[in-house]
Short mmCIF file of C-alpha atoms in Angstrom, two decimals:
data_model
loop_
_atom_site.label_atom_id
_atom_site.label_comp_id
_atom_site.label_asym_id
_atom_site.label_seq_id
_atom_site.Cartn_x
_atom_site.Cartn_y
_atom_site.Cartn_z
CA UNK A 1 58.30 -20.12 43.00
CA UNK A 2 55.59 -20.51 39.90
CA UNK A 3 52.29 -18.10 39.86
CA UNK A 4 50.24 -20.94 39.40
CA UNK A 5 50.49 -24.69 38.65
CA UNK A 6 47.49 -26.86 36.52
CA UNK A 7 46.92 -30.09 37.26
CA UNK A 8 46.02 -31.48 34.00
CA UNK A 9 46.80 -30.77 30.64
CA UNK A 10 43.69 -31.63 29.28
CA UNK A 11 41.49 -28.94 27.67
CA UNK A 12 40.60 -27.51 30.60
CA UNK A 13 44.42 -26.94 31.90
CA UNK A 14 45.51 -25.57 28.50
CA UNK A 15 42.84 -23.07 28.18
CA UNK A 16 43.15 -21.91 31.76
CA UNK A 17 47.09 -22.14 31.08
CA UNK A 18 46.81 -20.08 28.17
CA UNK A 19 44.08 -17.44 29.93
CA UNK A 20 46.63 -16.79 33.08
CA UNK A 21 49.64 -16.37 30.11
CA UNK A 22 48.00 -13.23 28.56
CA UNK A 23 48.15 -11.31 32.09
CA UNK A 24 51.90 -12.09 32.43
CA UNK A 25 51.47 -14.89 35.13
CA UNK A 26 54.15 -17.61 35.41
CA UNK A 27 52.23 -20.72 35.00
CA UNK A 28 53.36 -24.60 34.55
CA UNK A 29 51.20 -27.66 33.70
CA UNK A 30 51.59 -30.86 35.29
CA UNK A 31 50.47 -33.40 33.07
CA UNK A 32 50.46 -37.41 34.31
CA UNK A 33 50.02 -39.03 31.36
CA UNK A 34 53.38 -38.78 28.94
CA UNK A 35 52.11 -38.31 25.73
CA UNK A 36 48.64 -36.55 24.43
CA UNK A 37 45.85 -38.52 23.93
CA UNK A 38 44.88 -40.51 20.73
CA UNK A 39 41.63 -41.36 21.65
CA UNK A 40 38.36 -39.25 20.65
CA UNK A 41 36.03 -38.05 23.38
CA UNK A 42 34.46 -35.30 22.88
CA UNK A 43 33.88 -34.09 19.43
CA UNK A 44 32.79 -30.63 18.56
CA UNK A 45 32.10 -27.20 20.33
CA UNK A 46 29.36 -25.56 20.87
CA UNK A 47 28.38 -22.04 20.51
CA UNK A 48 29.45 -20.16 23.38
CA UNK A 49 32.88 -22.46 23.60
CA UNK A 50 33.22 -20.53 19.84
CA UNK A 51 32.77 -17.32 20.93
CA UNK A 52 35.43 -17.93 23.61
CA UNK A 53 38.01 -18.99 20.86
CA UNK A 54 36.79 -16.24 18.81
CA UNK A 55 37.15 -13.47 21.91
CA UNK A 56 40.98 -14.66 21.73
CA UNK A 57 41.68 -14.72 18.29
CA UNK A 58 41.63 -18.42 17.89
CA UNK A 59 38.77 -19.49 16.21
CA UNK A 60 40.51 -19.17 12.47
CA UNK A 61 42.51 -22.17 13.54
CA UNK A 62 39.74 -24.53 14.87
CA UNK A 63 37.38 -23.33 11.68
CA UNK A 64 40.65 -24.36 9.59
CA UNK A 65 40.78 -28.04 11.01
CA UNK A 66 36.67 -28.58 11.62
CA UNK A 67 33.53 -28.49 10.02
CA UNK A 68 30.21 -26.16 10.99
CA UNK A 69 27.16 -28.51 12.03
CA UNK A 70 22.90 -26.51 11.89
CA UNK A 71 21.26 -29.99 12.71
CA UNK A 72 19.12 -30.94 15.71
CA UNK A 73 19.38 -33.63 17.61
CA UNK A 74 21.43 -32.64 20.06
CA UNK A 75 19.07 -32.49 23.24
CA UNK A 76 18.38 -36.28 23.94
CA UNK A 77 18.52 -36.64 20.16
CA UNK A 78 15.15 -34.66 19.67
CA UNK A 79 14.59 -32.24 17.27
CA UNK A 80 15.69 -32.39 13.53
CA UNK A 81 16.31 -28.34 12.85
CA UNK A 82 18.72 -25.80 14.18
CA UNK A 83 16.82 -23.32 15.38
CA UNK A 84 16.51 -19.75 13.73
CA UNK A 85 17.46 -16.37 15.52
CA UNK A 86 20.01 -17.56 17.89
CA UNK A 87 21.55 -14.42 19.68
CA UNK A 88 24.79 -15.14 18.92
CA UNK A 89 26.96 -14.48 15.76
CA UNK A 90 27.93 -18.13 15.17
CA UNK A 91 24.85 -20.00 14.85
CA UNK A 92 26.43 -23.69 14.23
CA UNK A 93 28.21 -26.38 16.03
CA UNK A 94 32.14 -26.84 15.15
CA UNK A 95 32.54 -30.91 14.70
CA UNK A 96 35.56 -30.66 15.63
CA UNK A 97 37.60 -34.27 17.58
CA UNK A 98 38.74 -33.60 21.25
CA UNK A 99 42.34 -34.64 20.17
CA UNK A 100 42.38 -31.79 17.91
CA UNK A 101 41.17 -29.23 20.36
CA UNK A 102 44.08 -30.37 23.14
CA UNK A 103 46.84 -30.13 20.22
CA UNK A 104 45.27 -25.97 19.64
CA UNK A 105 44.89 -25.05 22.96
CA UNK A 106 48.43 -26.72 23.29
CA UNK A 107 50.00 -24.44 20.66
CA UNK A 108 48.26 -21.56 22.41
CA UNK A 109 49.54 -22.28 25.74
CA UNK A 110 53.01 -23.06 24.59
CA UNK A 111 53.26 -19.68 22.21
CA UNK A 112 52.12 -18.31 25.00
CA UNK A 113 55.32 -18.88 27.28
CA UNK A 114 53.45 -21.84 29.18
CA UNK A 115 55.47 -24.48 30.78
CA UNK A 116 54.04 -28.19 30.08
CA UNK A 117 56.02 -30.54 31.56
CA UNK A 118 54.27 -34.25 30.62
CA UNK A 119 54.85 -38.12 32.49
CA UNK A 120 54.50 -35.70 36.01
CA UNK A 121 51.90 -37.01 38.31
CA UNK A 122 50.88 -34.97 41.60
CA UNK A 123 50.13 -37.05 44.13
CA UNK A 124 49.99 -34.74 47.76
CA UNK A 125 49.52 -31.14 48.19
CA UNK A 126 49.57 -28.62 51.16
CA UNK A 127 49.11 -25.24 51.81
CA UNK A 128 49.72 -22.41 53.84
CA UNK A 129 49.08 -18.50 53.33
CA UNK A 130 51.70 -18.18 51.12
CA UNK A 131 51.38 -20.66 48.68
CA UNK A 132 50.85 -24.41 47.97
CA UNK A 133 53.56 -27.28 47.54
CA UNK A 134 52.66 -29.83 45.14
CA UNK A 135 54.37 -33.21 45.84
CA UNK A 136 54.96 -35.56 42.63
CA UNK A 137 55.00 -38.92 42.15
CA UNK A 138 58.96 -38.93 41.68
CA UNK A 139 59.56 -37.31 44.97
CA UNK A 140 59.70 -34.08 43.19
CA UNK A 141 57.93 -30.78 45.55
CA UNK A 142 56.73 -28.08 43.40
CA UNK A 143 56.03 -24.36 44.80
CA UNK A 144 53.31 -22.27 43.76
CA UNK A 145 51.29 -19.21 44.67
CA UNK A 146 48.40 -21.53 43.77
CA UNK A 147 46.78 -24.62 41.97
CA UNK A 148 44.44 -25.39 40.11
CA UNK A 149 42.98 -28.79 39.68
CA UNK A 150 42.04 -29.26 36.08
CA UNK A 151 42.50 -33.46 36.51
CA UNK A 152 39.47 -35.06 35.22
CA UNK A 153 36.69 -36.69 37.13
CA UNK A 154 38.86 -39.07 39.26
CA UNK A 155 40.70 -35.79 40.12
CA UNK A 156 43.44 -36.35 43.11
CA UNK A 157 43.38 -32.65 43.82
CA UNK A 158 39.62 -33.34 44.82
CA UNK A 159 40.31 -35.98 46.51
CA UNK A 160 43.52 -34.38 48.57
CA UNK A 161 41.27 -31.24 49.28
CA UNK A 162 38.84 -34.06 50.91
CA UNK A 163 36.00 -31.80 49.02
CA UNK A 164 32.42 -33.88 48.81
CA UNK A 165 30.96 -34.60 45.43
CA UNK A 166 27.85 -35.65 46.15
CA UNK A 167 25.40 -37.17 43.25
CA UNK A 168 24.28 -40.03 41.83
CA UNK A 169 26.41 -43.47 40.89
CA UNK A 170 26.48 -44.99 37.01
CA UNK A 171 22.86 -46.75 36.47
CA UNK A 172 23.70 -47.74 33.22
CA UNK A 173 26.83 -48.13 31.21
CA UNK A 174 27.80 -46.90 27.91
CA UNK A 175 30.52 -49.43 25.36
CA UNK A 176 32.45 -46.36 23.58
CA UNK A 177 35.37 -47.49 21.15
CA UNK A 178 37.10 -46.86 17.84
CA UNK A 179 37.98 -50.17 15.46
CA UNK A 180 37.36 -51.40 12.16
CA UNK A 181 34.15 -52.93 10.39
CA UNK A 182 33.84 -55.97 7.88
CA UNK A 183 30.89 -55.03 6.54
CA UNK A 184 29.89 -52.54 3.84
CA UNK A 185 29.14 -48.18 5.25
CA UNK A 186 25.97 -48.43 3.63
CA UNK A 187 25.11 -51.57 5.54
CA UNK A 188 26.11 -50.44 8.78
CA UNK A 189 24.33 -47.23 8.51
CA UNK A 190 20.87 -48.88 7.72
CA UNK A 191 21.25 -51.21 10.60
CA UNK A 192 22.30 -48.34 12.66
CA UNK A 193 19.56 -46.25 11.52
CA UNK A 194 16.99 -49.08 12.54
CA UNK A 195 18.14 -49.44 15.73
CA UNK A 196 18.34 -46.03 16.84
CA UNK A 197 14.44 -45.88 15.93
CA UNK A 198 14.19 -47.58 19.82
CA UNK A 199 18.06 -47.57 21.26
CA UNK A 200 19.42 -44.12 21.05
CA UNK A 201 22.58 -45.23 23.40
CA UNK A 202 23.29 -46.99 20.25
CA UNK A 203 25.72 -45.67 16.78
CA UNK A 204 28.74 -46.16 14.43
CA UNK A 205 30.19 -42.95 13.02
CA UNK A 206 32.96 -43.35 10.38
CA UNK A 207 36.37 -41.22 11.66
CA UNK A 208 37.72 -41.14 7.87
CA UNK A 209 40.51 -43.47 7.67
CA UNK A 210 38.69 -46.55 7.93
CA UNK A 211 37.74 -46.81 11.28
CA UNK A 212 34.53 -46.30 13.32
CA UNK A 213 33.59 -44.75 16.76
CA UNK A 214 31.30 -47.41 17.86
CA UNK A 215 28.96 -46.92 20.87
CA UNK A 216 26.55 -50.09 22.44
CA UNK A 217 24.66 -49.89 25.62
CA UNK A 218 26.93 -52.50 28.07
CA UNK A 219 25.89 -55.44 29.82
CA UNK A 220 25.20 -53.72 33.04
CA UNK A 221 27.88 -51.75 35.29
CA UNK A 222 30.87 -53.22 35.64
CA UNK A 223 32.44 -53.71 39.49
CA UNK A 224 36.02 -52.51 38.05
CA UNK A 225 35.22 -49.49 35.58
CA UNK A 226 39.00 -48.92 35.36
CA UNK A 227 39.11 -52.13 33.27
CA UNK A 228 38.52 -51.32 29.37
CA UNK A 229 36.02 -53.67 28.08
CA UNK A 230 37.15 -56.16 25.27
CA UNK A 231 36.58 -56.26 21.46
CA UNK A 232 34.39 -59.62 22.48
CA UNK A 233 32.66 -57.11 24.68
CA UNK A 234 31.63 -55.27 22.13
CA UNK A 235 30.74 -58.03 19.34
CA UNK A 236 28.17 -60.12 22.37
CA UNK A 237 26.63 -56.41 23.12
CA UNK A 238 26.56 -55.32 19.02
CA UNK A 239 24.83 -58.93 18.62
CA UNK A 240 22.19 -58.54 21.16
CA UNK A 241 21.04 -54.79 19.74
CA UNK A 242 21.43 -55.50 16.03
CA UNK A 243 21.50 -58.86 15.39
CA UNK A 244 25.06 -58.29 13.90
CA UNK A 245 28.55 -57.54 15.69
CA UNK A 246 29.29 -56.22 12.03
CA UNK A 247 32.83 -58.29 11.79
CA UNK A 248 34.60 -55.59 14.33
CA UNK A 249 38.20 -56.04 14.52
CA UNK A 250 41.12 -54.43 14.86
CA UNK A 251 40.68 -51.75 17.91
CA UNK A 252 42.55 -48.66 18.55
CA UNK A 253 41.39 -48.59 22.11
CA UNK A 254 38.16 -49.55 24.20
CA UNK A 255 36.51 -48.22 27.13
CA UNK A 256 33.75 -47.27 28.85
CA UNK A 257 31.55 -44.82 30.37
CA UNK A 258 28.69 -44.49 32.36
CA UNK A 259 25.69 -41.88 33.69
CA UNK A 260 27.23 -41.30 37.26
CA UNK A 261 26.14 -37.44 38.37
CA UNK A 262 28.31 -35.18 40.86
CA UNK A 263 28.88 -32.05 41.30
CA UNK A 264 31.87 -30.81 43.76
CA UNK A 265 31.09 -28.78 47.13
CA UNK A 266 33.14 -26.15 46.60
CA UNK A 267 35.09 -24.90 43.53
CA UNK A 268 37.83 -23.18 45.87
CA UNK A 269 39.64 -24.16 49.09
CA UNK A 270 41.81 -21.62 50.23
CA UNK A 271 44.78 -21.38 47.51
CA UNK A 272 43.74 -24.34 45.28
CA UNK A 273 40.84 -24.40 43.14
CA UNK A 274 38.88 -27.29 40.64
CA UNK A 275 37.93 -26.76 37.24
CA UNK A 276 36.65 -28.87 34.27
CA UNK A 277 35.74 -32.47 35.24
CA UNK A 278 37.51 -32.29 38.24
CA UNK A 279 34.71 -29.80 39.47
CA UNK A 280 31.94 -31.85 37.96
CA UNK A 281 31.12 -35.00 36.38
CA UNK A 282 27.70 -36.35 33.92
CA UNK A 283 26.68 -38.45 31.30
CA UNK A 284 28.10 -36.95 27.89
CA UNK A 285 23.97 -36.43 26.01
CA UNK A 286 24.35 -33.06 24.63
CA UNK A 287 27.94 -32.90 24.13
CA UNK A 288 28.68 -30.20 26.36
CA UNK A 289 31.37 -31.83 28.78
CA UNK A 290 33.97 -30.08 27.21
CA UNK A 291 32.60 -26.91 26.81
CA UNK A 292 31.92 -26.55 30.52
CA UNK A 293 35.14 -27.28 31.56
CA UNK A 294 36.66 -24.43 28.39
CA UNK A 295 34.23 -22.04 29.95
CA UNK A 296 35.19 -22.62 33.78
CA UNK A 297 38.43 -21.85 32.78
CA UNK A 298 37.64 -18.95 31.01
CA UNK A 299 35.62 -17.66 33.67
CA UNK A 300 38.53 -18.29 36.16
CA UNK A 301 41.61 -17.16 34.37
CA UNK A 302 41.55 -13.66 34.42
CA UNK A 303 40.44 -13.38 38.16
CA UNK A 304 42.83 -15.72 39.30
CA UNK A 305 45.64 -13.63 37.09
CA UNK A 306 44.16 -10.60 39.20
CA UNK A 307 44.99 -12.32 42.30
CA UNK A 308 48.24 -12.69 41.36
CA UNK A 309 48.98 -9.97 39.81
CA UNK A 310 47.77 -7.69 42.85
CA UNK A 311 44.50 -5.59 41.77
CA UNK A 312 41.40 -7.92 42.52
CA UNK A 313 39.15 -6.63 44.43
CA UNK A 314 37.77 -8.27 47.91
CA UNK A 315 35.90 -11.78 46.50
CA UNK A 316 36.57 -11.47 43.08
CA UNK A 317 38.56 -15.05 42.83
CA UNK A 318 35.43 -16.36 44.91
CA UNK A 319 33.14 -15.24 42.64
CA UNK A 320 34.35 -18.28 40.29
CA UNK A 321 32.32 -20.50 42.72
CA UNK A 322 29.75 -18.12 43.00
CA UNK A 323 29.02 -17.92 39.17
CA UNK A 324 30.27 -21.20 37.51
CA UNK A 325 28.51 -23.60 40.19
CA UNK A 326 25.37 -22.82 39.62
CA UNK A 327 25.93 -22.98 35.71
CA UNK A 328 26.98 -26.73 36.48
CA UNK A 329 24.20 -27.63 37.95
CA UNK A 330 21.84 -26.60 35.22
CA UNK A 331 24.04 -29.04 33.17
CA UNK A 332 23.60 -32.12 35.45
CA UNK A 333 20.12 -31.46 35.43
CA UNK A 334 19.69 -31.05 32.06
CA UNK A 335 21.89 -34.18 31.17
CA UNK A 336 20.03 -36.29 34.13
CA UNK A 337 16.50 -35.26 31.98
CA UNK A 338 18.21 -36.47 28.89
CA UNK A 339 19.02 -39.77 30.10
CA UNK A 340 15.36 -40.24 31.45
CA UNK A 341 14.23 -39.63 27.63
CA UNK A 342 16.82 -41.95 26.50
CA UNK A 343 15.17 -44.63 28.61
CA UNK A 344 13.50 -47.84 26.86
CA UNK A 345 11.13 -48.03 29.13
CA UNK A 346 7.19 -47.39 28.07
CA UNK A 347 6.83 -44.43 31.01
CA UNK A 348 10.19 -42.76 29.46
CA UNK A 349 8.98 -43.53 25.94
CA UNK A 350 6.07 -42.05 26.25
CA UNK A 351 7.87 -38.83 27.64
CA UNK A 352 10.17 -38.76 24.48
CA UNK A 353 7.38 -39.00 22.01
CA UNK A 354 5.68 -35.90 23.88
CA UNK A 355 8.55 -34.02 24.08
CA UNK A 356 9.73 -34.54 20.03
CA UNK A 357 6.11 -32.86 19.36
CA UNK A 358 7.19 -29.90 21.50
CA UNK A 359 10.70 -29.77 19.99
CA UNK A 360 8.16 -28.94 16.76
CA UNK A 361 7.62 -25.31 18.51
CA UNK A 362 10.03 -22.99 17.59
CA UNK A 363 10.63 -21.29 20.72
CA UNK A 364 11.00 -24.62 22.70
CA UNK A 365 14.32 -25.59 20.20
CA UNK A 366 15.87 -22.46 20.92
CA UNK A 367 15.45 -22.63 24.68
CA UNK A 368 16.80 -25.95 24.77
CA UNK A 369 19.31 -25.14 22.52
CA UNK A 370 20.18 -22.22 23.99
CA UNK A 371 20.76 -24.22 27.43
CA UNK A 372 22.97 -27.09 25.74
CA UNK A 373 24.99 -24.05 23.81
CA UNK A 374 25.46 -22.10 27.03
CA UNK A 375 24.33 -19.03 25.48
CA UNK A 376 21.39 -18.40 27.43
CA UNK A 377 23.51 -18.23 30.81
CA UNK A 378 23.11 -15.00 33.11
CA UNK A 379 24.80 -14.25 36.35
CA UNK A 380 23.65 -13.00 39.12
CA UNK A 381 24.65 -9.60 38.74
CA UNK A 382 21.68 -7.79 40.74
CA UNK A 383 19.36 -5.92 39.39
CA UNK A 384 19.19 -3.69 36.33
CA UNK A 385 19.08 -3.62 32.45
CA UNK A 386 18.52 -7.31 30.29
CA UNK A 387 21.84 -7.12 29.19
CA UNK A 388 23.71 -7.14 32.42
CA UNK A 389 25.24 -10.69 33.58
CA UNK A 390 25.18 -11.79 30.23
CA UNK A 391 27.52 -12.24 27.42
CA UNK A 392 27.41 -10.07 25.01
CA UNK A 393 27.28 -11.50 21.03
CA UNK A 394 29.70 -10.47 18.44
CA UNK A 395 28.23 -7.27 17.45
CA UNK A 396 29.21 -5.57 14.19
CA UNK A 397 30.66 -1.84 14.87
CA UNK A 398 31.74 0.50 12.37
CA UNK A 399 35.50 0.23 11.91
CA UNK A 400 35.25 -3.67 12.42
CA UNK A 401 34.05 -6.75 15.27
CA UNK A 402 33.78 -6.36 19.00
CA UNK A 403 35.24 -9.66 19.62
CA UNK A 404 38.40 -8.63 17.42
CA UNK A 405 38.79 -5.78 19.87
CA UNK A 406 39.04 -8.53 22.53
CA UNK A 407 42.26 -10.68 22.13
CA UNK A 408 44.06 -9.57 24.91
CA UNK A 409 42.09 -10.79 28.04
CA UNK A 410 41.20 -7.14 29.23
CA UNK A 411 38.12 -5.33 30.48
CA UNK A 412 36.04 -3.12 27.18
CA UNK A 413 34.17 -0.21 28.11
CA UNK A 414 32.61 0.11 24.41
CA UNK A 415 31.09 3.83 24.43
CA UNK A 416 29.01 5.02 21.68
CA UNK A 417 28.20 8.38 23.37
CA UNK A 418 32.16 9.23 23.06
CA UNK A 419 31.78 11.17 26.34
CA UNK A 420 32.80 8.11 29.02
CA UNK A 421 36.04 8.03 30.42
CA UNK A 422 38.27 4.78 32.03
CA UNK A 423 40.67 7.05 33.77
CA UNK A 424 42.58 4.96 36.45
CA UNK A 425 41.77 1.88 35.06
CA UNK A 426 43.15 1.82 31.54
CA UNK A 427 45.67 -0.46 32.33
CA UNK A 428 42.69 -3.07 33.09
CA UNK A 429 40.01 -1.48 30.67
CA UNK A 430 40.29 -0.82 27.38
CA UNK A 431 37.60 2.35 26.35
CA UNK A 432 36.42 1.68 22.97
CA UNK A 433 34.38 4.30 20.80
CA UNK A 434 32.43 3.12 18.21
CA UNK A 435 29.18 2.79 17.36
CA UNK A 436 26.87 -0.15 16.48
CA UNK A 437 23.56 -0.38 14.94
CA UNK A 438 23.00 -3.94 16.65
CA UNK A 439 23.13 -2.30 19.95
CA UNK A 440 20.69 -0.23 21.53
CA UNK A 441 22.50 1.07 24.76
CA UNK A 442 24.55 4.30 25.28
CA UNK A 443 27.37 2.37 26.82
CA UNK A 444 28.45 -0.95 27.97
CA UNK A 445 31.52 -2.21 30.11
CA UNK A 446 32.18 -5.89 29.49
CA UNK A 447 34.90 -8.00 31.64
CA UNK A 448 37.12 -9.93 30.47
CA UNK A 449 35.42 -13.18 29.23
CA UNK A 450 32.79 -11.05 27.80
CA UNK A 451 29.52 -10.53 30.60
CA UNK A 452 27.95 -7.14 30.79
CA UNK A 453 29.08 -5.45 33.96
CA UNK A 454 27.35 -2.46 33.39
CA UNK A 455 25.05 -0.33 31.00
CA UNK A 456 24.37 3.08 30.83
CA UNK A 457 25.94 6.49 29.67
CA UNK A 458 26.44 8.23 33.49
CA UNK A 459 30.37 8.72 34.49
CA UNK A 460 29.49 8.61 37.78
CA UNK A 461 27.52 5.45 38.12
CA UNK A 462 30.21 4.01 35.42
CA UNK A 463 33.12 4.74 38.35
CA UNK A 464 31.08 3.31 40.92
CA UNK A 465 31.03 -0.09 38.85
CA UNK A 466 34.50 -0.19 37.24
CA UNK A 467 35.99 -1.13 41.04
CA UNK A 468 33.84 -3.89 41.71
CA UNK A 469 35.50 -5.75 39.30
CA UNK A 470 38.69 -3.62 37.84
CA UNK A 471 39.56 -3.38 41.56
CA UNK A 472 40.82 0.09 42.39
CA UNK A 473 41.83 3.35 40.33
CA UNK A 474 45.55 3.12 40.16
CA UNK A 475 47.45 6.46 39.10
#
């Protein structure tokens, strides 16, 4: 019997995969579809999904292959600078396509000792308090100690939990596909430009080998959304917004999306939890579809690996819920506000045009930045000093980067009193002195993806925190 099996190899499943791999647990990834995807969805990351890849040791490869964006834009396509003093050490956005970041997090996950097996579709599931049994579409039944449903926004393991998802349907519907122009780039990007003065829904982006990624508003919602539009779709639709289908031909593949909102009831039933899209679905404004899903997974992996492995404490692997739900939220909120601004309509206009003047203020582009970056995120750890619940930035320290120190997936008690101890946990904790001049606390104690679990420079109160998430001393 596996540790754990991922349902989905999608971003999602290979970072989670790759997060439950550094802890030792036996993990495989069921994956429906039989060979990675060519299309592009989502195309860059944002900050805090570049801390994560920089907190394992991966972001060299993702800098190698992308390209660093400080433009605005990217809150309902207000706001033309990148706002200054970020608290974060990588103040950009990595452009970066979606295929690229599934064939990295592949690599990880497979270096990693990750089984992938591809063309496996799950299609039942029970459980009992052992484990779960996974049946596939072949006949095939899988054993596991758990799953985790990391299957996208039509996700079966949802839908086999019978968990609600309560939101809102599609109101409008978004033409997204990549194919070939007839008409000259600096054409297209004038009529493009003119257009987006009153349709923001609306763009052609060049992908560098002669093809565009072309996005049109649709002709309403279709009844059948698994049916991919056509490329006459797309020339009536470019016709009616620009007076030009631009000679489109020649498409890689067409589709569609549209602005449904939901958000699952639960993250965790029993021995099976949801993660990525499968957890929660939104329009795509702001670009941070993705991200959320990398970040529920790096939230999850190394309590669920504690699970396993034997040393959580009591509601640690329920604290996933606890934490990431509410952080999901925020985002269908902030996406549903977005799609009000991106509105035609003189009421929503209006909005838009108040709400560029405010994007003017300094402090206002950071916040909002800060929200569609997923820096600005605190949990609810009680109270006690700013710090604690939040991630804590790359800081310099004097023999090199905190974030270098924290490649292997363990708690960092980073001491720059020297007098601390981790005694009883150092096989969870690693107790780091150094000293920093960006940080002006005696001590912190930082879990595993990074969040402030304590701060101070008292033993005693230190020992009274370390089991509340390091679970308890061992010898």
């Amino acid at each position: 019997m596996t540790d754990v099996i991922v349902a989905g190899g999608g971003p999602t499943g290979l970072m989670l995969a790759a997060e439950l791999r550094l802890h030792g647990v036996r993990v495989l990834v069921l994956e429906k579809e039989p060979e990675p995807a060519t299309f592009v969805r989502a195309l860059g990351l944002h900050v805090r999904s570049i801390e994560v890849m920089d907190q394992r040791g991966l972001l060299e490869r993702f800098l190698a292959l992308g390209q660093k964006f400080e433009t605005g834009g990217f809150f309902a396509g207000l706001g033309t600078s990148w706002p200054d003093r970020l608290d974060t050490a990588h103040s950009y956005v990595l452009g970066i396509p979606q295929t690229v970041t599934e064939r990295l997090l592949n690599a990880r996950a497979v270096e990693a000792g990750t089984e992938i097996r591809r063309g496996r579709e799950l299609v039942g599931l029970t459980q009992d308090d052992d484990g779960v049994t996974a049946e596939l579409a072949d006949g095939t039944r899988l054993r596991a100690r758990y799953l985790v449903g990391c299957d996208g926004g039509r996700s079966t393991v949802r839908k086999l939990l019978r968990v609600g998802f309560p939101g809102e349907p599609s109101r409008v519907e978004t033409l997204l596909g990549e194919m070939e122009v007839a008409v000259p780039p600096e054409t297209l990007a004038a009529v493009v430009a003119e257009v987006r003065r009153t349709q923001t829904r609306f763009g052609a982006m060049p992908l560098g080998d002669g093809a565009y990624r072309v996005v049109v508003p649709a002709d309403g919602v279709a009844e059948n959304r698994s049916v991919p539009p056509t490329i006459e779709d797309f020339r009536r639709q470019l016709r009616v917004f620009a007076g030009t289908d631009f000679g489109v031909h020649s498409p890689r593949r067409l589709s569609r999306f549209g602005d449904a909102t939901r958000l699952a009831e639960r993250y965790r039933t029993g021995r099976v939890l949801l993660a990525g899209d499968a957890a929660h679905i939104h329009p795509p404004t702001g670009g941070q579809g993705l991200n959320l899903g990398i970040q529920d997974a790096f939230n999850l992996g190394w309590k669920l690996a504690a699970e396993v492995n034997g040393w959580a404490p009591e509601g640690l692997l329920d604290s996933y819920h606890i934490e990431r739900h509410p952080v999901a939220a925020e985002v269908l909120d902030n996406t549903r506000a977005q799609m009000e601004l991106m509105s035609t309509e003189p009421g929503a206009r209006a909005v838009r045009r108040l709400m560029s003047e405010l994007m003017d203020f300094e402090e206002v582009n950071r916040h909002l930045i800060e929200k569609i970056t997923a820096i600005g995120i605190r949990y609810d750890f009680g109270d006690g000093h700013r710090l604690l619940g939040r991630r804590l930035r790359d800081v310099q320290l004097r023999r090199g980067r905190l974030y270098a120190l924290m490649h292997a997936g363990r708690g960092l008690l980073l001491d720059q009193t020297g007098r601390l101890s981790v005694a009883g946990w150092a096989d969870r904790v690693d107790h780091v002195v150094d000293v920093s001049e960006e940080l002006d606390v005696p001590a912190v104690l930082l879990r595993p993806d990074g969040h402030v679990a304590w701060v101070g420079e008292d033993q005693r109160d230190l020992v009274g925190r370390l089991p509340e998430w390091f679970g308890a001393a061992g010898d």
